[in-house]
Short mmCIF file of C-alpha atoms and ligand atoms in Angstrom, two decimals:
data_model
loop_
_atom_site.label_atom_id
_atom_site.label_comp_id
_atom_site.label_asym_id
_atom_site.label_seq_id
_atom_site.Cartn_x
_atom_site.Cartn_y
_atom_site.Cartn_z
CA MET Q 1 55.84 150.63 149.07
CA THR Q 2 59.38 151.76 149.83
CA ASP Q 3 59.32 149.22 152.62
CA LEU Q 4 58.91 146.49 150.04
CA LEU Q 5 62.03 147.63 148.27
CA ARG Q 6 64.29 148.52 151.18
CA LEU Q 7 66.84 150.13 148.91
CA SER Q 8 68.56 153.28 150.02
CA LYS Q 9 68.85 155.16 146.76
CA LEU Q 10 65.73 154.15 144.87
CA PHE Q 11 62.01 154.67 145.46
CA VAL Q 12 59.12 152.73 144.02
CA ALA Q 13 57.12 154.56 141.35
CA SER Q 14 54.73 151.71 140.58
CA GLN Q 15 54.53 147.93 140.41
CA TYR Q 16 52.79 145.44 138.20
CA GLU Q 17 52.89 141.82 137.10
CA GLU Q 18 54.18 140.57 133.79
CA ASP Q 19 54.08 136.83 132.98
CA GLY Q 20 54.15 135.95 136.66
CA THR Q 21 57.10 138.25 137.35
CA LEU Q 22 56.72 141.20 139.68
CA ILE Q 23 58.02 144.32 137.97
CA ILE Q 24 58.89 147.14 140.32
CA GLU Q 25 59.30 150.45 138.58
CA THR Q 26 61.80 152.62 140.43
CA LYS Q 27 63.47 156.00 140.22
CA SER Q 28 66.42 157.48 142.02
CA LYS Q 29 65.75 159.86 144.85
CA ASN Q 30 68.63 161.99 143.59
CA PRO Q 31 70.11 160.79 140.29
CA ARG Q 32 73.83 160.59 140.83
CA SER Q 33 75.72 161.98 137.89
CA PRO Q 34 78.79 160.05 136.81
CA LYS Q 35 82.23 161.59 137.13
CA ARG Q 36 83.15 164.27 134.67
CA CYS Q 37 83.69 163.32 131.09
CA CYS Q 38 85.73 166.21 129.64
CA LEU Q 39 87.56 168.66 131.84
CA LEU Q 40 85.72 171.93 132.58
CA HIS Q 41 82.63 170.82 130.69
CA SER Q 42 79.31 169.88 132.23
CA LEU Q 43 77.19 166.78 131.88
CA ASP Q 44 73.66 167.77 131.02
CA LYS Q 45 70.52 165.76 131.68
CA ASN Q 46 69.36 164.14 128.48
CA GLY Q 47 66.21 162.08 129.05
CA THR Q 48 65.91 158.70 130.70
CA LYS Q 49 66.21 155.06 129.80
CA ARG Q 50 64.37 152.08 131.31
CA GLN Q 51 66.61 149.24 132.38
CA ARG Q 52 65.66 145.99 134.08
CA PHE Q 53 67.64 144.22 136.78
CA ARG Q 54 66.89 140.86 138.35
CA ASP Q 55 66.14 141.21 142.05
CA HIS Q 56 65.73 138.54 144.70
CA PRO Q 57 62.24 137.03 144.92
CA VAL Q 58 59.71 139.09 146.86
CA GLN Q 59 57.48 136.73 148.87
CA GLY Q 60 58.51 133.86 146.60
CA GLN Q 61 57.69 135.72 143.40
CA PRO Q 62 60.36 136.33 140.74
CA THR Q 63 61.06 140.03 140.77
CA MET Q 64 62.64 142.59 138.48
CA LEU Q 65 63.51 146.17 139.13
CA GLU Q 66 62.77 148.46 136.26
CA VAL Q 67 64.89 151.53 136.83
CA VAL Q 68 64.06 154.73 135.07
CA ARG Q 69 67.69 155.71 134.68
CA GLN Q 70 68.79 159.27 134.10
CA ARG Q 71 70.83 159.83 130.95
CA PHE Q 72 73.49 162.55 130.62
CA LYS Q 73 75.26 164.10 127.67
CA CYS Q 74 78.69 165.70 127.77
CA SER Q 75 78.39 169.31 126.60
CA PHE Q 76 81.82 169.12 124.98
CA CYS Q 77 82.26 165.72 123.30
CA GLY Q 78 78.63 164.70 123.22
CA ALA Q 79 79.26 161.29 124.84
CA THR Q 80 76.34 159.64 126.60
CA HIS Q 81 76.56 158.60 130.26
CA TYR Q 82 74.09 157.12 132.75
CA GLU Q 83 73.48 157.95 136.34
CA GLU Q 84 75.38 155.79 138.79
CA LEU Q 85 73.33 153.15 140.54
CA PRO Q 86 75.04 151.85 143.67
CA ASP Q 87 72.24 149.34 144.24
CA VAL Q 88 72.74 147.42 141.01
CA ASP Q 89 75.42 145.34 139.34
CA GLY Q 90 75.20 146.84 135.88
CA ASP Q 91 77.42 144.27 134.17
CA ARG Q 92 75.31 141.36 135.32
CA ARG Q 93 71.94 143.08 135.21
CA ILE Q 94 71.14 142.10 138.78
CA THR Q 95 70.66 144.09 141.95
CA VAL Q 96 73.48 144.12 144.45
CA ARG Q 97 71.29 142.53 147.10
CA PHE Q 98 70.30 139.73 144.70
CA ARG Q 99 73.97 139.19 144.02
CA THR Q 100 74.68 138.90 147.75
CA TYR Q 101 71.71 136.56 148.12
CA LEU Q 102 73.05 134.31 145.33
CA GLU Q 103 76.56 134.37 146.80
CA ASP Q 104 75.25 133.29 150.18
CA GLN Q 105 73.28 130.47 148.60
CA ALA Q 106 76.31 129.44 146.53
CA ILE Q 107 78.25 128.92 149.75
CA ARG Q 108 75.50 126.82 151.32
CA LEU Q 109 74.16 124.80 148.37
CA PRO Q 110 75.45 123.11 145.21
CA PHE Q 111 75.84 125.60 142.35
CA THR Q 112 73.46 123.60 140.15
CA GLN Q 113 70.80 123.83 142.82
CA VAL Q 114 71.21 127.58 143.30
CA ALA Q 115 70.98 128.07 139.54
CA ALA Q 116 67.80 125.98 139.33
CA LEU Q 117 66.20 127.66 142.36
CA ASN Q 118 66.72 131.12 140.95
CA GLY Q 119 66.33 130.48 137.24
CA VAL Q 120 69.82 131.70 136.41
CA HIS Q 121 72.73 130.06 134.66
CA GLU Q 122 75.17 127.98 136.67
CA THR Q 123 78.07 129.94 135.15
CA LEU Q 124 76.78 133.07 136.86
CA ILE Q 125 76.65 131.29 140.22
CA ARG Q 126 80.17 129.99 139.81
CA ARG Q 127 81.54 133.43 138.86
CA LEU Q 128 79.77 135.12 141.75
CA PHE Q 129 81.10 132.49 144.13
CA GLU Q 130 84.64 132.87 142.82
CA GLU Q 131 84.52 136.64 143.26
CA ARG Q 132 83.11 136.31 146.75
CA ALA Q 133 85.74 133.71 147.69
CA ALA Q 134 88.53 135.90 146.33
CA ARG Q 135 87.23 138.77 148.49
CA ASP Q 136 86.57 136.82 151.67
CA LEU Q 137 89.64 134.63 151.58
CA ALA Q 138 92.16 137.15 150.26
CA ASP Q 139 93.56 137.70 153.75
CA TYR Q 140 92.92 134.22 155.03
CA LYS Q 141 95.86 132.75 156.83
CA PRO Q 142 95.43 129.64 158.93
CA SER Q 143 96.65 129.98 162.47
CA LEU Q 144 99.31 127.36 162.94
CA PRO Q 145 98.68 124.69 165.56
CA ARG Q 146 101.14 123.19 168.02
CA VAL Q 147 100.94 119.83 166.22
CA LEU Q 148 100.80 120.29 162.48
CA GLY Q 149 99.83 117.53 160.07
CA MET Q 150 101.09 117.48 156.48
CA ASP Q 151 99.33 115.14 154.09
CA GLU Q 152 98.11 114.83 150.57
CA ILE Q 153 94.93 113.81 148.89
CA TYR Q 154 94.66 112.91 145.23
CA LEU Q 155 92.09 115.08 143.55
CA HIS Q 156 91.74 115.55 139.81
CA LYS Q 157 94.78 113.28 139.42
CA ARG Q 158 97.14 115.51 141.36
CA ALA Q 159 98.54 115.30 144.85
CA ARG Q 160 96.97 118.14 146.81
CA PHE Q 161 98.64 119.36 149.95
CA VAL Q 162 96.56 119.36 153.11
CA ILE Q 163 97.47 120.76 156.48
CA GLY Q 164 95.66 119.98 159.66
CA ASP Q 165 95.59 120.52 163.37
CA VAL Q 166 96.50 117.01 164.49
CA ALA Q 167 95.65 117.46 168.16
CA ASN Q 168 92.17 118.78 167.33
CA LYS Q 169 91.70 116.56 164.28
CA THR Q 170 90.69 119.37 161.95
CA MET Q 171 91.76 120.40 158.47
CA LEU Q 172 93.18 123.92 158.25
CA ASP Q 173 93.83 124.43 154.56
CA MET Q 174 94.55 122.81 151.22
CA GLN Q 175 96.98 123.85 148.53
CA PRO Q 176 96.79 122.80 144.88
CA GLY Q 177 100.17 121.01 144.84
CA ARG Q 178 103.12 120.17 147.02
CA ARG Q 179 106.07 121.66 145.20
CA ASP Q 180 108.66 122.86 147.67
CA VAL Q 181 108.91 126.36 146.23
CA ASP Q 182 105.11 126.85 146.43
CA LEU Q 183 104.83 125.48 149.94
CA ARG Q 184 107.64 127.69 151.19
CA ALA Q 185 105.89 130.70 149.70
CA TYR Q 186 102.71 129.56 151.42
CA PHE Q 187 104.18 129.05 154.89
CA GLU Q 188 106.69 131.91 154.87
CA PRO Q 189 104.23 134.72 155.69
CA LEU Q 190 102.37 132.76 158.39
CA SER Q 191 102.94 133.92 161.91
CA GLY Q 192 103.66 131.51 164.73
CA ARG Q 193 105.88 129.20 162.72
CA ASP Q 194 108.27 129.07 165.66
CA ARG Q 195 105.46 127.84 167.90
CA VAL Q 196 104.90 124.63 165.92
CA GLU Q 197 106.34 121.83 168.07
CA VAL Q 198 105.56 118.68 166.14
CA VAL Q 199 105.01 118.01 162.45
CA CYS Q 200 103.26 114.75 161.67
CA GLN Q 201 103.90 113.44 158.16
CA ASP Q 202 104.19 110.39 155.94
CA MET Q 203 107.58 109.38 154.52
CA TRP Q 204 107.76 112.05 151.83
CA LYS Q 205 111.19 113.70 151.99
CA GLY Q 206 109.86 117.04 150.78
CA TYR Q 207 107.80 117.57 153.93
CA HIS Q 208 110.80 116.98 156.14
CA THR Q 209 112.93 119.46 154.17
CA LEU Q 210 110.07 121.94 154.41
CA THR Q 211 109.75 121.42 158.17
CA LYS Q 212 113.43 122.09 158.73
CA ALA Q 213 113.23 125.30 156.71
CA MET Q 214 109.89 126.63 157.99
CA PHE Q 215 109.44 125.34 161.53
CA PRO Q 216 112.71 125.87 163.38
CA ASN Q 217 111.47 124.45 166.68
CA ALA Q 218 109.53 121.48 165.38
CA VAL Q 219 110.41 117.81 165.39
CA THR Q 220 109.20 115.44 162.69
CA VAL Q 221 107.10 112.44 163.64
CA ILE Q 222 106.38 109.88 160.93
CA ASP Q 223 102.78 108.81 161.04
CA LYS Q 224 102.39 105.38 162.60
CA TYR Q 225 99.89 104.06 160.06
CA HIS Q 226 102.10 104.92 157.12
CA VAL Q 227 104.96 102.99 158.74
CA GLN Q 228 102.87 99.95 159.63
CA ARG Q 229 101.34 99.81 156.17
CA THR Q 230 104.74 99.00 154.63
CA ALA Q 231 104.59 95.56 156.29
CA ASN Q 232 101.25 94.84 154.58
CA TYR Q 233 103.00 95.57 151.33
CA GLY Q 234 105.77 93.06 152.19
CA MET Q 235 103.13 90.47 152.98
CA GLU Q 236 101.50 91.09 149.58
CA VAL Q 237 104.76 90.72 147.70
CA VAL Q 238 105.43 87.33 149.29
CA ARG Q 239 101.89 86.13 148.56
CA LYS Q 240 102.06 87.24 144.92
CA ALA Q 241 105.51 85.66 144.45
CA LEU Q 242 103.88 82.28 145.14
CA TYR Q 243 101.54 82.68 142.16
CA HIS Q 244 104.24 81.71 139.66
CA ASN Q 245 104.34 78.10 140.83
CA LEU Q 246 100.63 77.62 141.33
CA SER Q 247 97.93 76.12 139.17
CA ASN Q 248 95.21 78.48 138.00
CA LYS Q 249 92.78 77.12 140.53
CA ASP Q 250 95.16 77.46 143.47
CA ARG Q 251 96.20 80.91 142.38
CA ILE Q 252 92.62 82.15 142.27
CA ALA Q 253 91.97 80.58 145.67
CA LEU Q 254 94.99 82.36 147.14
CA LYS Q 255 93.99 85.69 145.59
CA ARG Q 256 90.65 85.44 147.37
CA GLN Q 257 92.44 85.15 150.70
CA ARG Q 258 94.13 88.52 150.33
CA ALA Q 259 92.30 90.17 153.22
CA VAL Q 260 92.98 87.49 155.83
CA PHE Q 261 96.70 88.24 155.71
CA LEU Q 262 96.05 91.85 156.64
CA ALA Q 263 94.20 90.83 159.82
CA ARG Q 264 96.01 91.14 163.12
CA TRP Q 265 96.39 87.79 164.86
CA GLU Q 266 95.51 89.21 168.27
CA THR Q 267 92.19 90.64 167.24
CA CYS Q 268 90.97 88.46 164.37
CA LYS Q 269 88.11 85.96 164.58
CA PRO Q 270 88.79 82.26 165.34
CA GLU Q 271 87.73 81.28 161.79
CA THR Q 272 90.29 83.70 160.33
CA ARG Q 273 92.98 82.04 162.45
CA THR Q 274 91.88 78.63 161.19
CA ARG Q 275 92.10 79.82 157.60
CA LEU Q 276 95.51 81.37 158.20
CA ASP Q 277 96.81 78.18 159.87
CA ARG Q 278 95.65 76.11 156.91
CA LEU Q 279 97.36 78.46 154.43
CA PHE Q 280 100.56 78.52 156.51
CA GLY Q 281 100.61 74.70 156.33
CA LEU Q 282 100.28 74.83 152.54
CA TYR Q 283 102.73 77.68 152.00
CA PRO Q 284 105.38 78.04 154.74
CA ALA Q 285 106.69 81.29 153.18
CA LEU Q 286 103.38 82.90 154.09
CA ALA Q 287 103.85 81.92 157.72
CA THR Q 288 107.24 83.62 157.83
CA ALA Q 289 105.95 86.74 156.06
CA TYR Q 290 102.93 86.95 158.33
CA ASP Q 291 105.12 86.64 161.38
CA LEU Q 292 107.41 89.41 160.10
CA LYS Q 293 104.40 91.61 159.45
CA GLU Q 294 102.92 91.00 162.90
CA ARG Q 295 106.17 91.69 164.71
CA PHE Q 296 106.69 94.83 162.70
CA TYR Q 297 103.29 96.09 163.89
CA ASP Q 298 104.24 95.06 167.41
CA ILE Q 299 107.04 97.61 167.51
CA TYR Q 300 104.29 100.12 168.21
CA GLU Q 301 103.23 98.21 171.31
CA ALA Q 302 106.44 99.33 173.01
CA GLU Q 303 105.92 101.43 176.09
CA SER Q 304 108.96 103.63 175.77
CA ARG Q 305 111.25 104.89 173.09
CA ALA Q 306 114.06 102.70 174.47
CA ALA Q 307 111.85 99.61 174.23
CA ALA Q 308 110.84 100.61 170.70
CA GLU Q 309 114.49 101.08 169.73
CA GLU Q 310 115.20 97.57 170.94
CA ALA Q 311 112.18 96.06 169.18
CA THR Q 312 113.21 97.76 165.94
CA THR Q 313 116.75 96.47 166.12
CA ARG Q 314 115.46 93.00 166.91
CA TRP Q 315 113.06 93.10 164.00
CA LEU Q 316 115.74 94.18 161.50
CA ALA Q 317 118.03 91.39 162.67
CA SER Q 318 115.27 88.83 162.39
CA VAL Q 319 114.48 89.31 158.70
CA PRO Q 320 115.74 86.20 156.85
CA SER Q 321 117.89 87.19 153.89
CA GLU Q 322 115.40 85.83 151.33
CA PHE Q 323 112.71 88.12 152.83
CA GLU Q 324 114.80 91.27 152.64
CA ARG Q 325 113.58 92.02 149.15
CA PRO Q 326 109.86 91.66 149.75
CA PHE Q 327 110.13 93.65 153.00
CA LYS Q 328 112.42 96.26 151.47
CA THR Q 329 109.88 99.05 151.99
CA SER Q 330 109.76 98.38 155.73
CA ILE Q 331 113.52 98.01 155.99
CA ASP Q 332 114.08 101.23 154.02
CA ALA Q 333 111.53 103.04 156.15
CA ILE Q 334 113.51 102.19 159.26
CA ASN Q 335 116.88 102.91 157.70
CA ASN Q 336 115.83 106.23 156.21
CA TRP Q 337 113.53 107.52 158.95
CA ARG Q 338 114.45 105.71 162.13
CA PRO Q 339 114.75 108.70 164.54
CA HIS Q 340 111.57 110.28 163.17
CA ILE Q 341 109.62 107.03 163.33
CA LEU Q 342 110.75 106.34 166.89
CA ARG Q 343 110.06 109.88 168.01
CA TYR Q 344 106.44 108.78 168.03
CA PHE Q 345 107.16 107.23 171.41
CA GLU Q 346 107.85 110.71 172.80
CA HIS Q 347 105.11 112.53 170.88
CA ARG Q 348 102.27 110.09 170.39
CA TYR Q 349 100.53 111.78 167.50
CA THR Q 350 99.24 110.16 164.35
CA SER Q 351 97.52 111.75 161.41
CA GLY Q 352 94.29 110.20 162.61
CA TYR Q 353 92.24 112.44 160.40
CA VAL Q 354 93.92 110.96 157.34
CA GLU Q 355 91.30 108.24 157.44
CA ARG Q 356 88.73 110.98 157.09
CA LEU Q 357 90.66 112.40 154.18
CA ASN Q 358 90.34 109.10 152.37
CA GLY Q 359 86.60 109.15 152.89
CA LEU Q 360 86.64 112.69 151.67
CA ILE Q 361 88.35 111.79 148.41
CA ARG Q 362 85.82 109.05 147.74
CA ALA Q 363 82.99 111.46 148.44
CA MET Q 364 84.52 114.19 146.29
CA ASN Q 365 85.06 111.84 143.38
CA ARG Q 366 81.54 110.49 143.69
CA SER Q 367 79.78 113.80 144.14
CA GLY Q 368 80.65 114.73 140.56
CA THR Q 369 80.05 118.37 141.39
CA GLY Q 370 82.64 119.36 138.81
CA TYR Q 371 84.15 121.88 141.17
CA SER Q 372 87.71 122.91 140.46
CA PHE Q 373 90.24 122.43 143.23
CA GLU Q 374 90.12 126.17 144.02
CA VAL Q 375 86.34 126.12 144.35
CA LEU Q 376 86.45 123.04 146.55
CA ARG Q 377 88.95 124.66 148.86
CA ALA Q 378 87.09 127.95 149.08
CA LYS Q 379 83.77 126.26 149.61
CA ALA Q 380 85.13 124.00 152.31
CA LEU Q 381 86.59 127.01 154.11
CA LEU Q 382 83.63 129.35 153.69
CA LYS Q 383 80.97 126.79 154.45
CA HIS Q 384 82.55 124.72 157.19
CA GLY Q 385 85.43 126.76 158.51
CA ARG Q 386 84.65 128.57 161.69
CA ILE Q 387 85.92 131.95 160.65
CA ILE Q 388 86.13 134.53 163.38
CA GLY Q 389 85.20 138.05 162.33
CA PRO Q 390 86.54 141.33 163.69
CA ALA Q 391 84.34 141.44 166.82
CA ASP Q 392 85.41 138.00 167.91
CA ARG Q 393 88.97 138.85 167.08
CA LEU Q 394 88.91 141.69 169.56
CA TYR Q 395 87.62 139.26 172.15
CA SER Q 396 90.42 136.79 171.40
CA LEU Q 397 92.91 139.60 171.71
CA ARG Q 398 91.71 140.50 175.18
CA ILE Q 399 91.94 136.88 176.26
CA GLY Q 400 95.40 136.69 174.77
CA GLU Q 401 96.57 139.73 176.70
CA GLU Q 402 96.37 137.99 180.02
CA GLY Q 403 99.91 137.14 180.98
CA ALA Q 404 101.10 137.33 177.42
CA ALA Q 405 104.27 139.34 177.09
CA GLU Q 406 103.65 139.99 173.41
CA ALA Q 407 100.27 140.22 171.81
CA PRO Q 408 99.98 137.57 169.12
CA GLU Q 409 99.85 138.84 165.59
CA ILE Q 410 96.23 138.67 164.54
CA PRO Q 411 95.50 137.66 160.99
CA SER Q 412 92.53 139.43 159.49
CA LEU Q 413 90.63 136.17 159.48
CA TRP Q 414 90.92 133.39 161.96
CA LEU Q 415 89.90 129.96 160.97
CA LEU Q 416 89.58 127.31 163.58
CA GLY Q 417 89.66 124.42 161.17
CA ILE Q 418 87.15 122.20 159.49
CA GLU Q 419 85.83 119.03 161.01
CA LEU Q 420 86.55 116.55 158.27
CA SER Q 421 83.59 114.43 159.26
CA THR Q 422 81.28 117.41 158.65
CA LEU Q 423 82.74 118.06 155.24
CA GLU Q 424 82.60 114.40 154.32
CA ALA Q 425 78.96 114.07 155.37
CA ASP Q 426 78.09 117.15 153.34
CA LEU Q 427 79.74 115.71 150.24
CA GLU Q 428 78.15 112.30 150.77
CA ALA Q 429 74.71 113.88 151.04
CA GLY Q 430 75.21 115.79 147.79
CA THR Q 431 74.54 119.10 149.50
CA PHE Q 432 78.03 120.55 149.12
ZN1 ZN D 1 83.08 164.49 127.10
#
């Protein structure tokens, strides 16, 4: 019968069923008296009390431990104390192993599902998960990659900071916001900051300031897609400006054509070209705007930085004065970020995984799991992060020793990043 229980400190006295629940009556092998109550006075045995604790199911059957718990009385002040039970969580009235079992499930499954499976309240699952996450991730520090991506996703109406390993297309961590003071505090203690060579970012000034302060040897590369997108915006402004002089019917017709203007001429279908040609005939301003947009994209076709420099200069010079306002975002992008945009031609990295992030946001908003940002982060890391434990760490150390003048500083947890596609699929399936 002790086999059934597999607890170190308790033995089974008897077992019986009560309303479909297996009740296992247990006693301590050696009741452990609590620490002293009053100095120099003893704690005397003073009867027992039966207490029940939820345990994990035994062969699928709901199970409770009924512990015959030793009571003690202080011989000086008369206070009552109970024997210490290392196998149970007294506050929650569950066994420690049931708690661990619930924590493990909470990492793998939605909290609502764990609660339903085990007949406990969801609040308990959430609390247990939060405690476990606080324990497991207390020392978690992402190991910084050679090419670091800085991005944001909008979750619960706030911009959340996301860092990734651009070369390996994985997410390394998320932070609740992107205030400079918080992000400095976050990056400051990370080792290997001097080994970051490239930081890939959108055109948010804060990231660049942060890079200069935190990554002394890194260059900033503005993500290609963020730059190109500004030309779509210019195209939109020109199209919408036409609305003022159009009849209702024509305006609605033009609104419906929104997507065709975003198509690239080189790769779009023949029927799209026909539609575009017809619209260009009707509205010559659209032809000019489309041409500006296409040639702005073409800057990225350049084969060298020098060629890209030239194409950029040519593009700027080619913008007719009446199109400077609609294409202001593109013009400003170049004027404000030119060296960092063109550095792409020396370090051809883009935040490719950003597309995944967008899918992720949709999935997170749809999943309606009601997780807080902190829970989402912890769950993503604990469930999908490949965290290397101490044994593996030793192995990595040995590998690192070969030829390495200085052994790298080993954080207590190593996380190799989360495949965003995995996380997204999990959210989409409603199993997160
Ligand atoms: Zn006492």
